Each structure stands twice: as C-alpha cells, then as structure tokens.
C-alpha cells in the first residue's frame, strides 16, 4: 500500500514502456550509461533487400519523428552521456534533411558520428555530409554483379552505389567499411572478388552472417553461411591469426591480409556466435522509441517529450530503457524468437 503513494513508483508507472519485457532476462545492474547509440532516423528506404523487407510496398511506421523532435532527442542523448552516434534506418540518405541533422549532431560534439548507408544517394551527399561534420561512413554492398544487385535489393542500381563509394573516398572518409551479407547460393561465390576489389581501393570489407531477424528469419535455414566458412573460403588471403574486435567499435572481428598486414577484413557472427555480452548499444527507432536491444520490441516511448522539446524527460527515459537491457550472458540477440517479429528498418539495423 505504501508504494501506491510513493512518487517514484507513481512516476515509473506512468512511463510509456512498450513490449513483452517479462520474457527477456535482465541484467542484475544497469552498469554505466549507454555510450553508443544507433538511430533509425527514418524507416523509409529506396531498397527492399530480401533479408530485410518483404517487398517495396510493405508500408512504413506511423508517427515518425520530424527534425525538431530529433534535435531534442540528440540533445538528450548527449546529456545522458552518449559518446558515439550512428545514423541508420531505413536509409538515412533518403531523409530530406539528413545534412542538417548531421550538422546539428556535429554541433553537439559527439566523439564519433557515423552513418550506415546503401550509398544510392552518396554520390551527391558524400561531400555535404563530410562538410557537415560526419566522421565515418559504412556502405552496404552485397554483390558486384549488377543483375544480382538488382535482385537482392529489389531494384537497386549498382552503378549509383559504386559512384557513391567513389564520392565517399574523394570526400576523404577513412576508413570506409563495407557490409556484405553473405547468402548461400546468392553471393557466396563472390567473397574473394569483393575482398580484393575492396582492398584495391583501401576499403575495409566486412562479411556478415544473415541473421534470423525480420525477413532474415525466412532465409537462415537455407542461406546462412557462417563466418567460419567464409574465413575458410578466404584463407589463402588471410594471416592465420585470431580475429580481433576494435574495442568500442562494434562486434566485427578483424583479420589481416597475408600480403599486406595494413589491410584487414571483418566478420560479423550475428547468428553463429551472438555477441550480446559485450553489447553497449542503445537504439532509437524512427518513431522515437528508446530500445535496449535490436531483437525485441521492448522499449520506452520518448516521442512525446521529443516533440515537446523536453530533453530532461528523455534523459530519464534513457535511464529506464537502459535498465531494460537484456542480460547478455544468457540472451542471444537476433537468434531469439522475438527477433523474427521486429522491423529492422524501424529500429535501425
Ligand atoms: N539502408 C542502410 C544500409 O543499407 O546500410 C542502413 C540500414 S540496413 C538495415 C543496416 C545493415 O543491416 C545493412 O548492412 C544490412 O545489410 C544489415 N541487415 C539487414 N537485415 C539483416 C539481416 N537479416 N541479417 C544480417 N544483416 C542484416
């Protein structure tokens, strides 16, 4: 009964928590505040990759945040102690105000400001984004074959993406990391070609296992190629050494090239060996929900304070969302049952 009058308990009750939290094991203590945040700045995308979206006409989430609300959100993230921000989606470069958004983020002084893109719009935006203060760019590219590219992306134009990569190099982004989702029977015969093509341009290729999240859940049984298999396929080009992470920079594990140890390739084992134990990420969905994990719909809805310009309340919500982070010693991320039902592009891949 006493709790009913406790203002702290009453306040917690009124917080807009979402999802089926009871099913997800939680950490005993929340630990330090989130340092790294991924933001789905829009769930709109000009591609519909087979492992991400069911079709080009699958609709978008209602209630996405507009730029003024995003600005409040970013100010709150900064105040909450976040140091690294990655913009993703959806496709961040189809957001009409992406350059202004990057400029605002840059003015807030984040240590690391990065963006993941399909590069379809990068030829025109690489320079403005660099000038606006973007530090790093990762480009997703699953094949160097234009016909395959069109199939995997459901309509994407490989030439536009290659022009985007050239523009990013010219604008001075470095390193430029590539993401290639490897699918058996689709592009697994291209690993060596992509590796050598990337190294020739001093790009940093990374090969990803397809994860059973969103549409990927339908592909894993037939198309998963494990990182161990990929590494075996590329063994002739790689030093026989243990793959290592870049501390604080995500789950990819890197191995150096045999002919030039200044070159590396990364592997991301989202399915065969999940990495929740070291996950330090919070996510913000395109509708302003703070999410502690990509693989569940759990979260705290911060859209209302974002629209009201109330950064202080968002800071409180960030603390609550962070306390909902799954216990990575037992939680297995995108291989958990909940993952198949989430929207990758709304949460932000
Ligand atoms: N549109 C941007 C892009 O293409 O990079 C950003 C969003 S996309 C969802 C971010 C990354 O998630 C891409 O590299 C994509 O390949 C990866 N991705 C999406 N669904 C995946 C899945 N089921 N398994 C593994 N990676 C996935």
GROMACS .gro file of C-alpha atoms and ligand atoms in nm:
model
  376
    1UNK     CA    1   0.000   0.000   0.000
    2UNK     CA    2   0.283   0.234   0.088
    3UNK     CA    3   0.412   0.206  -0.270
    4UNK     CA    4   0.087   0.350  -0.405
    5UNK     CA    5   0.176   0.686  -0.255
    6UNK     CA    6   0.544   0.669  -0.341
    7UNK     CA    7   0.600   0.942  -0.606
    8UNK     CA    8   0.892   0.749  -0.759
    9UNK     CA    9   0.674   0.442  -0.808
   10UNK     CA   10   0.387   0.651  -0.944
   11UNK     CA   11   0.621   0.822  -1.192
   12UNK     CA   12   0.763   0.489  -1.310
   13UNK     CA   13   0.411   0.359  -1.363
   14UNK     CA   14   0.325   0.649  -1.589
   15UNK     CA   15   0.630   0.594  -1.813
   16UNK     CA   16   0.541   0.470  -2.160
   17UNK     CA   17   0.716   0.131  -2.151
   18UNK     CA   18   0.647  -0.093  -2.451
   19UNK     CA   19   0.691  -0.462  -2.535
   20UNK     CA   20   0.675  -0.801  -2.361
   21UNK     CA   21   0.952  -0.727  -2.113
   22UNK     CA   22   0.875  -1.019  -1.883
   23UNK     CA   23   1.014  -1.265  -2.140
   24UNK     CA   24   1.357  -1.103  -2.162
   25UNK     CA   25   1.617  -1.177  -1.889
   26UNK     CA   26   1.752  -0.851  -1.749
   27UNK     CA   27   2.097  -0.761  -1.621
   28UNK     CA   28   2.139  -0.755  -1.243
   29UNK     CA   29   2.257  -0.394  -1.261
   30UNK     CA   30   2.241  -0.144  -1.546
   31UNK     CA   31   2.614  -0.055  -1.527
   32UNK     CA   32   2.747   0.268  -1.678
   33UNK     CA   33   2.517   0.477  -1.901
   34UNK     CA   34   2.492   0.392  -2.272
   35UNK     CA   35   2.796   0.516  -2.464
   36UNK     CA   36   2.686   0.415  -2.810
   37UNK     CA   37   2.352   0.478  -2.983
   38UNK     CA   38   2.211   0.376  -3.322
   39UNK     CA   39   1.935   0.590  -3.457
   40UNK     CA   40   1.687   0.490  -3.727
   41UNK     CA   41   1.644   0.843  -3.850
   42UNK     CA   42   1.384   0.716  -4.099
   43UNK     CA   43   1.233   0.376  -4.172
   44UNK     CA   44   1.193   0.481  -4.538
   45UNK     CA   45   1.424   0.300  -4.778
   46UNK     CA   46   1.468   0.301  -5.156
   47UNK     CA   47   1.576  -0.065  -5.150
   48UNK     CA   48   1.389  -0.370  -5.023
   49UNK     CA   49   1.670  -0.618  -4.955
   50UNK     CA   50   1.542  -0.974  -4.944
   51UNK     CA   51   1.672  -1.035  -4.589
   52UNK     CA   52   1.524  -0.711  -4.454
   53UNK     CA   53   1.190  -0.623  -4.617
   54UNK     CA   54   0.918  -0.843  -4.766
   55UNK     CA   55   0.859  -0.607  -5.062
   56UNK     CA   56   0.887  -0.247  -5.174
   57UNK     CA   57   0.520  -0.195  -5.082
   58UNK     CA   58   0.518  -0.318  -4.726
   59UNK     CA   59   0.428   0.022  -4.578
   60UNK     CA   60   0.600   0.237  -4.320
   61UNK     CA   61   0.553   0.304  -3.949
   62UNK     CA   62   0.313   0.583  -3.850
   63UNK     CA   63   0.438   0.867  -3.637
   64UNK     CA   64   0.799   0.913  -3.738
   65UNK     CA   65   0.986   1.193  -3.566
   66UNK     CA   66   1.034   1.521  -3.750
   67UNK     CA   67   1.363   1.710  -3.745
   68UNK     CA   68   1.288   1.941  -3.446
   69UNK     CA   69   1.198   1.636  -3.236
   70UNK     CA   70   1.518   1.461  -3.348
   71UNK     CA   71   1.718   1.762  -3.234
   72UNK     CA   72   1.569   1.736  -2.885
   73UNK     CA   73   1.637   1.362  -2.886
   74UNK     CA   74   2.003   1.415  -2.979
   75UNK     CA   75   2.047   1.681  -2.711
   76UNK     CA   76   1.908   1.437  -2.455
   77UNK     CA   77   2.140   1.160  -2.573
   78UNK     CA   78   2.436   1.391  -2.533
   79UNK     CA   79   2.327   1.497  -2.185
   80UNK     CA   80   2.280   1.131  -2.089
   81UNK     CA   81   2.647   1.065  -2.159
   82UNK     CA   82   2.629   0.911  -2.506
   83UNK     CA   83   2.958   0.950  -2.695
   84UNK     CA   84   2.904   0.768  -3.022
   85UNK     CA   85   2.609   0.803  -3.259
   86UNK     CA   86   2.543   0.605  -3.575
   87UNK     CA   87   2.264   0.711  -3.808
   88UNK     CA   88   2.096   0.424  -3.985
   89UNK     CA   89   1.748   0.319  -4.090
   90UNK     CA   90   1.578   0.253  -4.322
   91UNK     CA   91   1.802   0.451  -4.549
   92UNK     CA   92   1.929   0.765  -4.374
   93UNK     CA   93   2.018   0.936  -4.701
   94UNK     CA   94   1.657   0.940  -4.825
   95UNK     CA   95   1.575   1.168  -4.530
   96UNK     CA   96   1.532   1.510  -4.696
   97UNK     CA   97   1.704   1.688  -4.405
   98UNK     CA   98   1.988   1.446  -4.341
   99UNK     CA   99   2.264   1.703  -4.392
  100UNK     CA  100   2.105   1.944  -4.143
  101UNK     CA  101   2.058   1.658  -3.896
  102UNK     CA  102   2.425   1.565  -3.924
  103UNK     CA  103   2.526   1.929  -3.881
  104UNK     CA  104   2.319   1.951  -3.563
  105UNK     CA  105   2.468   1.629  -3.426
  106UNK     CA  106   2.813   1.758  -3.510
  107UNK     CA  107   2.748   2.082  -3.318
  108UNK     CA  108   2.672   1.873  -3.007
  109UNK     CA  109   3.027   1.740  -3.003
  110UNK     CA  110   2.986   1.361  -3.011
  111UNK     CA  111   3.319   1.176  -3.010
  112UNK     CA  112   3.216   0.960  -3.303
  113UNK     CA  113   2.949   1.042  -3.560
  114UNK     CA  114   2.891   0.770  -3.819
  115UNK     CA  115   2.632   0.665  -4.073
  116UNK     CA  116   2.538   0.337  -4.240
  117UNK     CA  117   2.401   0.366  -4.593
  118UNK     CA  118   2.319   0.174  -4.908
  119UNK     CA  119   2.507   0.457  -5.090
  120UNK     CA  120   2.237   0.506  -5.356
  121UNK     CA  121   2.240   0.881  -5.278
  122UNK     CA  122   2.601   0.908  -5.164
  123UNK     CA  123   2.741   1.045  -5.492
  124UNK     CA  124   2.559   1.374  -5.429
  125UNK     CA  125   2.572   1.367  -5.047
  126UNK     CA  126   2.923   1.248  -4.953
  127UNK     CA  127   3.080   1.595  -4.971
  128UNK     CA  128   2.793   1.784  -4.796
  129UNK     CA  129   2.787   1.520  -4.521
  130UNK     CA  130   3.162   1.543  -4.470
  131UNK     CA  131   3.138   1.924  -4.459
  132UNK     CA  132   2.852   1.896  -4.208
  133UNK     CA  133   3.083   1.707  -3.972
  134UNK     CA  134   3.015   1.337  -4.037
  135UNK     CA  135   3.319   1.135  -3.924
  136UNK     CA  136   3.266   0.793  -4.076
  137UNK     CA  137   3.054   0.611  -4.330
  138UNK     CA  138   2.977   0.240  -4.372
  139UNK     CA  139   2.835   0.119  -4.702
  140UNK     CA  140   2.626  -0.192  -4.754
  141UNK     CA  141   2.700  -0.376  -5.077
  142UNK     CA  142   2.617  -0.743  -5.119
  143UNK     CA  143   2.737  -0.810  -5.472
  144UNK     CA  144   2.940  -0.656  -5.756
  145UNK     CA  145   2.712  -0.807  -6.018
  146UNK     CA  146   2.452  -0.553  -6.139
  147UNK     CA  147   2.185  -0.812  -6.213
  148UNK     CA  148   2.225  -0.981  -5.876
  149UNK     CA  149   2.235  -0.642  -5.711
  150UNK     CA  150   1.900  -0.553  -5.861
  151UNK     CA  151   1.756  -0.884  -5.740
  152UNK     CA  152   1.889  -0.872  -5.383
  153UNK     CA  153   1.787  -0.508  -5.333
  154UNK     CA  154   1.466  -0.542  -5.539
  155UNK     CA  155   1.551  -0.270  -5.786
  156UNK     CA  156   1.877  -0.109  -5.669
  157UNK     CA  157   2.124   0.035  -5.920
  158UNK     CA  158   2.480  -0.092  -5.859
  159UNK     CA  159   2.637   0.189  -6.066
  160UNK     CA  160   2.483   0.454  -5.838
  161UNK     CA  161   2.625   0.273  -5.534
  162UNK     CA  162   2.972   0.243  -5.687
  163UNK     CA  163   2.961   0.616  -5.772
  164UNK     CA  164   2.862   0.680  -5.411
  165UNK     CA  165   3.160   0.484  -5.281
  166UNK     CA  166   3.393   0.678  -5.513
  167UNK     CA  167   3.246   1.005  -5.386
  168UNK     CA  168   3.299   0.897  -5.025
  169UNK     CA  169   3.664   0.818  -5.098
  170UNK     CA  170   3.703   1.152  -5.272
  171UNK     CA  171   3.540   1.338  -4.983
  172UNK     CA  172   3.808   1.194  -4.756
  173UNK     CA  173   3.614   0.947  -4.542
  174UNK     CA  174   3.850   0.690  -4.393
  175UNK     CA  175   3.819   0.411  -4.315
  176UNK     CA  176   3.518   0.329  -4.529
  177UNK     CA  177   3.379   0.000  -4.406
  178UNK     CA  178   3.167  -0.222  -4.629
  179UNK     CA  179   2.889  -0.455  -4.511
  180UNK     CA  180   2.822  -0.762  -4.722
  181UNK     CA  181   2.552  -1.004  -4.606
  182UNK     CA  182   2.658  -1.343  -4.738
  183UNK     CA  183   2.380  -1.571  -4.863
  184UNK     CA  184   2.444  -1.928  -4.976
  185UNK     CA  185   2.352  -1.975  -5.339
  186UNK     CA  186   2.315  -1.600  -5.391
  187UNK     CA  187   2.654  -1.427  -5.343
  188UNK     CA  188   2.876  -1.674  -5.157
  189UNK     CA  189   3.078  -1.726  -5.476
  190UNK     CA  190   3.180  -1.357  -5.467
  191UNK     CA  191   3.369  -1.337  -5.137
  192UNK     CA  192   3.715  -1.330  -5.293
  193UNK     CA  193   3.611  -1.086  -5.565
  194UNK     CA  194   3.461  -0.843  -5.314
  195UNK     CA  195   3.760  -0.878  -5.079
  196UNK     CA  196   4.016  -0.798  -5.348
  197UNK     CA  197   3.803  -0.523  -5.504
  198UNK     CA  198   3.770  -0.357  -5.162
  199UNK     CA  199   4.139  -0.391  -5.074
  200UNK     CA  200   4.240  -0.242  -5.409
  201UNK     CA  201   4.052   0.073  -5.307
  202UNK     CA  202   4.181   0.062  -4.946
  203UNK     CA  203   3.823  -0.005  -4.826
  204UNK     CA  204   3.757  -0.228  -4.525
  205UNK     CA  205   3.534  -0.521  -4.628
  206UNK     CA  206   3.319  -0.694  -4.366
  207UNK     CA  207   3.120  -1.010  -4.425
  208UNK     CA  208   2.802  -1.059  -4.224
  209UNK     CA  209   2.613  -1.375  -4.143
  210UNK     CA  210   2.246  -1.337  -4.231
  211UNK     CA  211   2.058  -1.306  -3.902
  212UNK     CA  212   1.714  -1.455  -3.830
  213UNK     CA  213   1.567  -1.110  -3.775
  214UNK     CA  214   1.273  -0.965  -3.969
  215UNK     CA  215   1.276  -1.115  -4.325
  216UNK     CA  216   1.613  -1.275  -4.248
  217UNK     CA  217   1.430  -1.528  -4.030
  218UNK     CA  218   1.295  -1.689  -4.350
  219UNK     CA  219   1.640  -1.720  -4.509
  220UNK     CA  220   1.871  -1.854  -4.241
  221UNK     CA  221   1.788  -2.225  -4.273
  222UNK     CA  222   1.867  -2.234  -4.644
  223UNK     CA  223   2.112  -1.946  -4.694
  224UNK     CA  224   2.324  -1.900  -4.380
  225UNK     CA  225   2.699  -1.910  -4.445
  226UNK     CA  226   2.884  -1.899  -4.112
  227UNK     CA  227   3.181  -1.669  -4.058
  228UNK     CA  228   3.396  -1.979  -4.004
  229UNK     CA  229   3.305  -2.099  -4.355
  230UNK     CA  230   3.369  -1.754  -4.503
  231UNK     CA  231   3.707  -1.740  -4.337
  232UNK     CA  232   3.799  -2.082  -4.473
  233UNK     CA  233   3.700  -1.970  -4.822
  234UNK     CA  234   3.933  -1.669  -4.793
  235UNK     CA  235   4.216  -1.844  -4.605
  236UNK     CA  236   4.469  -1.805  -4.887
  237UNK     CA  237   4.448  -1.426  -4.848
  238UNK     CA  238   4.449  -1.406  -4.468
  239UNK     CA  239   4.704  -1.436  -4.191
  240UNK     CA  240   4.638  -1.744  -3.976
  241UNK     CA  241   4.572  -1.538  -3.664
  242UNK     CA  242   4.292  -1.494  -3.414
  243UNK     CA  243   4.026  -1.247  -3.532
  244UNK     CA  244   4.006  -0.943  -3.302
  245UNK     CA  245   3.749  -0.671  -3.236
  246UNK     CA  246   3.812  -0.296  -3.244
  247UNK     CA  247   3.740  -0.205  -2.880
  248UNK     CA  248   3.425   0.009  -2.852
  249UNK     CA  249   3.354  -0.016  -3.224
  250UNK     CA  250   3.107  -0.299  -3.253
  251UNK     CA  251   3.105  -0.674  -3.286
  252UNK     CA  252   3.305  -0.721  -3.608
  253UNK     CA  253   3.621  -0.930  -3.567
  254UNK     CA  254   3.909  -0.849  -3.798
  255UNK     CA  255   4.188  -1.049  -3.959
  256UNK     CA  256   4.483  -0.902  -4.151
  257UNK     CA  257   4.574  -0.966  -4.513
  258UNK     CA  258   4.860  -1.205  -4.576
  259UNK     CA  259   5.024  -0.988  -4.842
  260UNK     CA  260   4.980  -0.657  -4.659
  261UNK     CA  261   4.907  -0.653  -4.285
  262UNK     CA  262   4.786  -0.292  -4.326
  263UNK     CA  263   4.473  -0.435  -4.489
  264UNK     CA  264   4.204  -0.617  -4.294
  265UNK     CA  265   3.873  -0.795  -4.337
  266UNK     CA  266   3.596  -0.819  -4.078
  267UNK     CA  267   3.347  -1.095  -3.996
  268UNK     CA  268   3.021  -1.041  -3.807
  269UNK     CA  269   2.877  -1.353  -3.647
  270UNK     CA  270   2.524  -1.237  -3.563
  271UNK     CA  271   2.388  -1.591  -3.590
  272UNK     CA  272   2.660  -1.850  -3.518
  273UNK     CA  273   2.811  -1.665  -3.221
  274UNK     CA  274   2.599  -1.381  -3.083
  275UNK     CA  275   2.777  -1.100  -2.902
  276UNK     CA  276   2.520  -0.966  -2.655
  277UNK     CA  277   2.761  -0.993  -2.363
  278UNK     CA  278   2.968  -0.704  -2.498
  279UNK     CA  279   2.679  -0.502  -2.644
  280UNK     CA  280   2.690  -0.141  -2.521
  281UNK     CA  281   2.425  -0.006  -2.758
  282UNK     CA  282   2.100   0.168  -2.712
  283UNK     CA  283   1.880   0.221  -3.017
  284UNK     CA  284   1.628   0.486  -3.108
  285UNK     CA  285   1.356   0.384  -3.352
  286UNK     CA  286   1.225   0.608  -3.630
  287UNK     CA  287   0.917   0.673  -3.412
  288UNK     CA  288   1.122   0.785  -3.111
  289UNK     CA  289   1.117   0.466  -2.903
  290UNK     CA  290   1.434   0.404  -2.698
  291UNK     CA  291   1.520   0.038  -2.742
  292UNK     CA  292   1.774  -0.159  -2.541
  293UNK     CA  293   1.803  -0.439  -2.800
  294UNK     CA  294   1.753  -0.488  -3.173
  295UNK     CA  295   1.588  -0.824  -3.121
  296UNK     CA  296   1.284  -0.729  -2.911
  297UNK     CA  297   1.003  -0.475  -2.922
  298UNK     CA  298   1.082  -0.369  -2.564
  299UNK     CA  299   1.144  -0.001  -2.518
  300UNK     CA  300   1.044   0.334  -2.376
  301UNK     CA  301   0.846   0.570  -2.595
  302UNK     CA  302   1.018   0.909  -2.590
  303UNK     CA  303   0.829   1.059  -2.886
  304UNK     CA  304   0.605   1.285  -2.677
  305UNK     CA  305   0.887   1.459  -2.486
  306UNK     CA  306   1.090   1.477  -2.808
  307UNK     CA  307   0.805   1.660  -2.983
  308UNK     CA  308   0.755   1.882  -2.678
  309UNK     CA  309   1.122   1.984  -2.673
  310UNK     CA  310   1.164   1.824  -2.329
  311UNK     CA  311   1.517   1.681  -2.326
  312UNK     CA  312   1.518   1.638  -1.949
  313UNK     CA  313   1.235   1.385  -1.954
  314UNK     CA  314   1.405   1.197  -2.238
  315UNK     CA  315   1.721   1.169  -2.025
  316UNK     CA  316   1.509   0.995  -1.757
  317UNK     CA  317   1.356   0.770  -2.021
  318UNK     CA  318   1.705   0.679  -2.146
  319UNK     CA  319   1.795   0.559  -1.794
  320UNK     CA  320   1.483   0.344  -1.782
  321UNK     CA  321   1.538   0.198  -2.130
  322UNK     CA  322   1.896   0.118  -2.036
  323UNK     CA  323   1.778  -0.065  -1.723
  324UNK     CA  324   1.577  -0.290  -1.960
  325UNK     CA  325   1.892  -0.407  -2.143
  326UNK     CA  326   1.886  -0.788  -2.168
  327UNK     CA  327   2.138  -0.994  -1.973
  328UNK     CA  328   2.389  -1.071  -2.249
  329UNK     CA  329   2.530  -1.371  -2.064
  330UNK     CA  330   2.210  -1.563  -2.139
  331UNK     CA  331   2.032  -1.356  -2.409
  332UNK     CA  332   2.122  -1.449  -2.767
  333UNK     CA  333   2.010  -1.141  -2.961
  334UNK     CA  334   1.884  -1.191  -3.311
  335UNK     CA  335   1.864  -1.568  -3.267
  336UNK     CA  336   1.593  -1.525  -3.001
  337UNK     CA  337   1.234  -1.596  -3.107
  338UNK     CA  338   1.130  -1.233  -3.063
  339UNK     CA  339   1.365  -1.120  -3.343
  340UNK     CA  340   1.160  -1.257  -3.633
  341UNK     CA  341   0.875  -1.017  -3.549
  342UNK     CA  342   1.063  -0.686  -3.533
  343UNK     CA  343   1.105  -0.426  -3.807
  344UNK     CA  344   1.477  -0.393  -3.874
  345UNK     CA  345   1.438  -0.063  -4.054
  346UNK     CA  346   1.214   0.098  -3.791
  347UNK     CA  347   1.453   0.003  -3.509
  348UNK     CA  348   1.764   0.066  -3.716
  349UNK     CA  349   1.997  -0.206  -3.841
  350LIG     N1  350   1.993   0.132  -4.553
  350LIG     C1  351   2.118   0.129  -4.482
  350LIG     C2  352   2.208   0.021  -4.541
  350LIG     O1  353   2.168  -0.043  -4.638
  350LIG     O2  354   2.318   0.005  -4.490
  350LIG     C3  355   2.108   0.114  -4.331
  350LIG     C4  356   2.007   0.018  -4.275
  350LIG     S1  357   2.040  -0.154  -4.300
  350LIG     C5  358   1.904  -0.226  -4.210
  350LIG     C6  359   2.182  -0.177  -4.197
  350LIG     C7  360   2.257  -0.306  -4.215
  350LIG     O3  361   2.180  -0.413  -4.167
  350LIG     C8  362   2.292  -0.338  -4.358
  350LIG     O4  363   2.431  -0.360  -4.371
  350LIG     C9  364   2.217  -0.466  -4.386
  350LIG     O5  365   2.285  -0.548  -4.475
  350LIG    C10  366   2.207  -0.526  -4.247
  350LIG     N2  367   2.098  -0.623  -4.234
  350LIG    C11  368   1.965  -0.603  -4.251
  350LIG     N3  369   1.896  -0.716  -4.230
  350LIG    C12  370   1.987  -0.812  -4.195
  350LIG    C13  371   1.978  -0.950  -4.161
  350LIG     N4  372   1.862  -1.014  -4.157
  350LIG     N5  373   2.093  -1.015  -4.133
  350LIG    C14  374   2.213  -0.950  -4.137
  350LIG     N6  375   2.227  -0.821  -4.168
  350LIG    C15  376   2.116  -0.752  -4.197
   0.00000   0.00000   0.00000
